[in-house]
mmCIF file of C-alpha atoms in Angstrom:
data_model
loop_
_atom_site.group_PDB
_atom_site.id
_atom_site.type_symbol
_atom_site.label_atom_id
_atom_site.label_comp_id
_atom_site.label_asym_id
_atom_site.label_seq_id
_atom_site.Cartn_x
_atom_site.Cartn_y
_atom_site.Cartn_z
ATOM 1 C CA MET A 1 129.924 298.975 146.976
ATOM 2 C CA SER A 2 128.102 301.045 144.368
ATOM 3 C CA LYS A 3 128.809 304.715 143.722
ATOM 4 C CA HIS A 4 125.514 305.784 145.306
ATOM 5 C CA ILE A 5 126.061 303.750 148.497
ATOM 6 C CA LEU A 6 129.622 305.049 148.945
ATOM 7 C CA ARG A 7 128.469 308.619 148.322
ATOM 8 C CA GLU A 8 125.666 308.264 150.898
ATOM 9 C CA THR A 9 128.018 306.669 153.430
ATOM 10 C CA LEU A 10 130.523 309.496 153.150
ATOM 11 C CA ALA A 11 127.737 312.095 153.102
ATOM 12 C CA VAL A 12 126.787 311.198 156.697
ATOM 13 C CA ARG A 13 128.672 313.697 158.835
ATOM 14 C CA ARG A 14 130.147 311.848 161.785
ATOM 15 C CA PRO A 15 131.033 313.834 164.934
ATOM 16 C CA ILE A 16 134.726 312.889 164.934
ATOM 17 C CA GLU A 17 136.903 314.932 167.258
ATOM 18 C CA VAL A 18 140.212 315.344 165.457
ATOM 19 C CA SER A 19 142.531 318.252 166.090
ATOM 20 C CA ALA A 20 143.264 320.256 162.938
ATOM 21 C CA ASN A 21 146.916 320.499 164.025
ATOM 22 C CA ASN A 22 147.284 316.698 163.867
ATOM 23 C CA LEU A 23 145.878 316.335 160.359
ATOM 24 C CA LYS A 24 148.245 315.522 157.544
ATOM 25 C CA ASP A 25 147.201 316.158 153.946
ATOM 26 C CA GLN A 26 148.641 314.683 150.772
ATOM 27 C CA VAL A 27 147.885 315.654 147.190
ATOM 28 C CA VAL A 28 147.112 312.568 145.101
ATOM 29 C CA ALA A 29 146.414 314.090 141.683
ATOM 30 C CA ILE A 30 146.050 317.460 139.967
ATOM 31 C CA ASN A 31 144.302 317.689 136.589
ATOM 32 C CA ARG A 32 144.014 320.609 134.221
ATOM 33 C CA VAL A 33 140.474 320.845 132.908
ATOM 34 C CA THR A 34 138.949 323.158 130.313
ATOM 35 C CA LYS A 35 135.385 324.219 129.726
ATOM 36 C CA VAL A 36 134.483 325.323 126.190
ATOM 37 C CA VAL A 37 132.244 328.385 126.206
ATOM 38 C CA LYS A 38 131.033 330.839 123.572
ATOM 39 C CA GLY A 39 134.031 333.138 123.998
ATOM 40 C CA GLY A 40 136.661 330.371 124.008
ATOM 41 C CA LYS A 41 137.985 328.039 126.726
ATOM 42 C CA ASN A 42 137.952 328.484 130.495
ATOM 43 C CA LEU A 43 141.005 326.852 132.093
ATOM 44 C CA SER A 44 140.799 325.499 135.659
ATOM 45 C CA PHE A 45 142.476 322.908 137.879
ATOM 46 C CA SER A 46 141.005 319.928 139.738
ATOM 47 C CA ALA A 47 142.759 318.508 142.818
ATOM 48 C CA LEU A 48 142.303 315.204 144.680
ATOM 49 C CA VAL A 49 143.574 315.249 148.278
ATOM 50 C CA VAL A 50 143.573 312.741 151.155
ATOM 51 C CA VAL A 51 143.655 313.859 154.797
ATOM 52 C CA GLY A 52 144.252 311.919 158.022
ATOM 53 C CA ASP A 53 145.629 312.103 161.562
ATOM 54 C CA GLN A 54 147.755 308.916 161.191
ATOM 55 C CA HIS A 55 145.756 307.379 164.075
ATOM 56 C CA GLY A 56 142.847 305.669 162.323
ATOM 57 C CA HIS A 57 141.008 308.664 160.842
ATOM 58 C CA ALA A 58 141.096 309.516 157.132
ATOM 59 C CA GLY A 59 139.078 311.212 154.410
ATOM 60 C CA PHE A 60 139.360 312.396 150.831
ATOM 61 C CA GLY A 61 138.120 315.440 148.971
ATOM 62 C CA MET A 62 138.085 317.073 145.565
ATOM 63 C CA GLY A 63 138.327 320.753 144.697
ATOM 64 C CA LYS A 64 138.266 322.809 141.512
ATOM 65 C CA ALA A 65 139.487 326.375 140.994
ATOM 66 C CA ARG A 66 141.224 328.673 138.536
ATOM 67 C CA GLU A 67 144.539 328.212 140.377
ATOM 68 C CA VAL A 68 146.200 325.140 141.870
ATOM 69 C CA PRO A 69 146.615 326.414 145.493
ATOM 70 C CA MET A 70 142.935 327.345 145.709
ATOM 71 C CA ALA A 71 141.878 323.957 144.278
ATOM 72 C CA ILE A 72 144.036 322.147 146.867
ATOM 73 C CA ARG A 73 142.609 324.300 149.677
ATOM 74 C CA LYS A 74 139.039 323.472 148.618
ATOM 75 C CA ALA A 75 139.877 319.764 148.414
ATOM 76 C CA ILE A 76 141.382 319.787 151.931
ATOM 77 C CA GLU A 77 138.277 321.461 153.366
ATOM 78 C CA GLN A 78 136.029 318.846 151.752
ATOM 79 C CA ALA A 79 138.291 316.002 152.942
ATOM 80 C CA LYS A 80 138.043 317.252 156.547
ATOM 81 C CA LYS A 81 134.245 317.009 156.308
ATOM 82 C CA ASN A 82 134.517 313.428 154.982
ATOM 83 C CA LEU A 83 136.710 312.085 157.810
ATOM 84 C CA ILE A 84 135.806 308.532 158.845
ATOM 85 C CA ARG A 85 136.949 306.308 161.703
ATOM 86 C CA LEU A 86 138.727 303.104 160.599
ATOM 87 C CA ASN A 87 138.845 299.744 162.377
ATOM 88 C CA LEU A 88 142.569 299.045 162.617
ATOM 89 C CA LYS A 89 144.562 296.425 164.501
ATOM 90 C CA GLY A 90 147.736 298.035 165.783
ATOM 91 C CA THR A 91 149.691 299.294 162.784
ATOM 92 C CA SER A 92 147.899 296.976 160.328
ATOM 93 C CA ILE A 93 144.340 295.942 159.454
ATOM 94 C CA PRO A 94 142.378 293.161 161.191
ATOM 95 C CA HIS A 95 141.610 291.039 158.121
ATOM 96 C CA GLN A 96 141.835 290.809 154.339
ATOM 97 C CA VAL A 97 139.333 292.942 152.458
ATOM 98 C CA MET A 98 138.461 293.951 148.892
ATOM 99 C CA GLY A 99 137.121 297.336 147.853
ATOM 100 C CA PHE A 100 135.262 298.238 144.664
ATOM 101 C CA TYR A 101 134.374 301.492 142.954
ATOM 102 C CA GLY A 102 133.475 301.679 139.287
ATOM 103 C CA SER A 103 136.057 299.620 137.411
ATOM 104 C CA GLY A 104 138.605 299.950 140.211
ATOM 105 C CA GLN A 105 139.350 297.182 142.714
ATOM 106 C CA VAL A 106 141.745 297.364 145.651
ATOM 107 C CA LEU A 107 142.856 294.372 147.737
ATOM 108 C CA LEU A 108 144.195 294.987 151.269
ATOM 109 C CA LYS A 109 145.918 292.256 153.294
ATOM 110 C CA PRO A 110 147.265 292.477 156.856
ATOM 111 C CA ALA A 111 151.025 292.196 157.286
ATOM 112 C CA PRO A 112 153.334 291.576 160.291
ATOM 113 C CA GLU A 113 155.382 294.290 161.960
ATOM 114 C CA GLY A 114 158.309 295.494 159.851
ATOM 115 C CA THR A 115 156.715 294.792 156.469
ATOM 116 C CA GLY A 116 155.983 298.424 155.663
ATOM 117 C CA ILE A 117 153.446 299.775 153.186
ATOM 118 C CA ILE A 118 153.554 297.649 150.038
ATOM 119 C CA ALA A 119 151.506 299.936 147.822
ATOM 120 C CA GLY A 120 151.901 302.475 145.085
ATOM 121 C CA GLY A 121 150.420 305.828 144.146
ATOM 122 C CA PRO A 122 146.956 306.658 145.489
ATOM 123 C CA VAL A 123 146.692 303.611 147.789
ATOM 124 C CA ARG A 124 149.997 304.471 149.507
ATOM 125 C CA ALA A 125 148.818 308.032 150.113
ATOM 126 C CA VAL A 126 145.654 306.778 151.857
ATOM 127 C CA MET A 127 147.587 304.256 153.984
ATOM 128 C CA GLU A 128 150.096 306.899 155.113
ATOM 129 C CA VAL A 129 147.542 309.479 156.248
ATOM 130 C CA ALA A 130 145.404 306.782 157.947
ATOM 131 C CA GLY A 131 148.351 305.538 160.032
ATOM 132 C CA ILE A 132 148.508 302.020 158.550
ATOM 133 C CA LYS A 133 152.219 301.123 158.561
ATOM 134 C CA ASN A 134 152.192 297.407 157.695
ATOM 135 C CA VAL A 135 149.940 296.271 154.856
ATOM 136 C CA LEU A 136 150.024 294.458 151.521
ATOM 137 C CA THR A 137 147.920 295.956 148.730
ATOM 138 C CA LYS A 138 147.072 295.262 145.117
ATOM 139 C CA SER A 139 145.253 297.621 142.758
ATOM 140 C CA ILE A 140 143.301 295.793 140.045
ATOM 141 C CA GLY A 141 141.553 297.308 137.066
ATOM 142 C CA THR A 142 141.638 301.027 136.365
ATOM 143 C CA SER A 143 144.563 303.237 137.337
ATOM 144 C CA ASN A 144 142.380 306.342 137.543
ATOM 145 C CA PRO A 145 143.424 307.901 140.902
ATOM 146 C CA HIS A 146 139.856 309.020 141.721
ATOM 147 C CA ASN A 147 138.439 305.499 141.359
ATOM 148 C CA VAL A 148 141.441 303.917 143.121
ATOM 149 C CA VAL A 149 141.115 306.236 146.145
ATOM 150 C CA LYS A 150 137.364 305.615 146.389
ATOM 151 C CA ALA A 151 137.879 301.846 146.068
ATOM 152 C CA THR A 152 140.471 302.039 148.864
ATOM 153 C CA PHE A 153 138.034 303.858 151.145
ATOM 154 C CA ASP A 154 135.351 301.324 150.223
ATOM 155 C CA ALA A 155 137.713 298.572 151.410
ATOM 156 C CA LEU A 156 138.545 300.461 154.634
ATOM 157 C CA LEU A 157 134.835 300.948 155.359
ATOM 158 C CA ARG A 158 134.356 297.165 155.116
ATOM 159 C CA LEU A 159 136.866 296.477 157.920
ATOM 160 C CA LYS A 160 135.245 295.076 161.070
ATOM 161 C CA ASP A 161 136.668 294.741 164.550
ATOM 162 C CA ILE A 162 136.249 291.687 166.773
ATOM 163 C CA GLY A 163 133.394 293.299 168.698
ATOM 164 C CA GLN A 164 131.288 293.834 165.575
ATOM 165 C CA VAL A 165 131.847 290.266 164.371
ATOM 166 C CA ALA A 166 130.992 288.851 167.814
ATOM 167 C CA GLU A 167 127.770 290.886 167.964
ATOM 168 C CA MET A 168 126.814 289.794 164.450
ATOM 169 C CA ARG A 169 127.283 286.116 165.350
ATOM 170 C CA GLY A 170 125.696 286.416 168.795
ATOM 171 C CA LYS A 171 128.880 285.456 170.620
ATOM 172 C CA SER A 172 131.288 286.976 173.100
ATOM 173 C CA PRO A 173 134.583 288.532 171.901
ATOM 174 C CA ASP A 174 136.370 286.040 174.202
ATOM 175 C CA ASP A 175 135.149 283.175 172.010
ATOM 176 C CA PHE A 176 137.393 284.428 169.193
ATOM 177 C CA THR A 177 140.525 284.709 171.337
ATOM 178 C CA ARG A 178 140.417 281.218 172.899
ATOM 179 C CA PRO A 179 142.718 278.585 171.347
ATOM 180 C CA PRO A 180 140.776 275.993 169.342
ATOM 181 C CA ALA A 181 140.137 272.706 171.139
ATOM 182 C CA GLY A 182 141.920 270.283 168.821
ATOM 183 C CA LYS A 183 144.216 267.321 169.020
ATOM 184 C CA GLY A 184 147.005 269.435 170.465
ATOM 185 C CA GLY A 185 144.772 270.622 173.320
ATOM 186 C CA GLU A 186 143.603 267.069 174.076
ATOM 187 C CA LYS A 187 147.185 265.754 174.192
ATOM 188 C CA ALA A 188 148.224 268.561 176.529
ATOM 189 C CA ALA A 189 145.294 267.745 178.827
ATOM 190 C CA GLU A 190 146.199 264.030 178.796
ATOM 191 C CA GLY A 191 149.831 264.869 179.628
ATOM 192 C CA LYS A 192 148.796 266.998 182.609
ATOM 193 C CA ALA A 193 146.452 264.231 183.839
ATOM 194 C CA ALA A 194 149.283 261.657 183.637
ATOM 195 C CA GLU A 195 151.619 263.966 185.588
ATOM 196 C CA GLY A 196 148.952 264.366 188.270
ATOM 197 C CA LYS A 197 148.577 260.577 188.686
ATOM 198 C CA SER A 198 152.334 260.009 188.986
#
């Protein structure tokens, strides 16, 4: 997903009802930045924060101010406006997915119960606030936390539930939950037929 597409996707304000008391925020990175002006240098701080309710809603935001607490507060306010709903499957994700942003790539793979969050740094922060407790991840390319967080959200936006896939293929969701009719199914049917005859 390109930078423009991701920016436009997150710019769409979705009416998500999430209680402010249930939101958990986590600071991912704080940078000290300087602006050179005629009279010298202006020092300020930039903060990257992720916010989520640990039940499938998450967002990220960036803030800049002269002091760290104010920068974090601005970032949290922006992250609350960027909250998105994620398609999760229990405490994991429904399928493997890859996210891209700039030179950053993030791979997410579903994991069974008890695996935990196998991730580091920015990706772990996003998984924790989103409520994903069992997942395998791999960050490829840049280690810039801004690009890694955006690549992670790109991957999460690509997740599809069974209803969306069924609608896309023109099928019913039940078609994906039925066991495949293979050799095992045929043998079981033959065994039941033989029992009925005897």
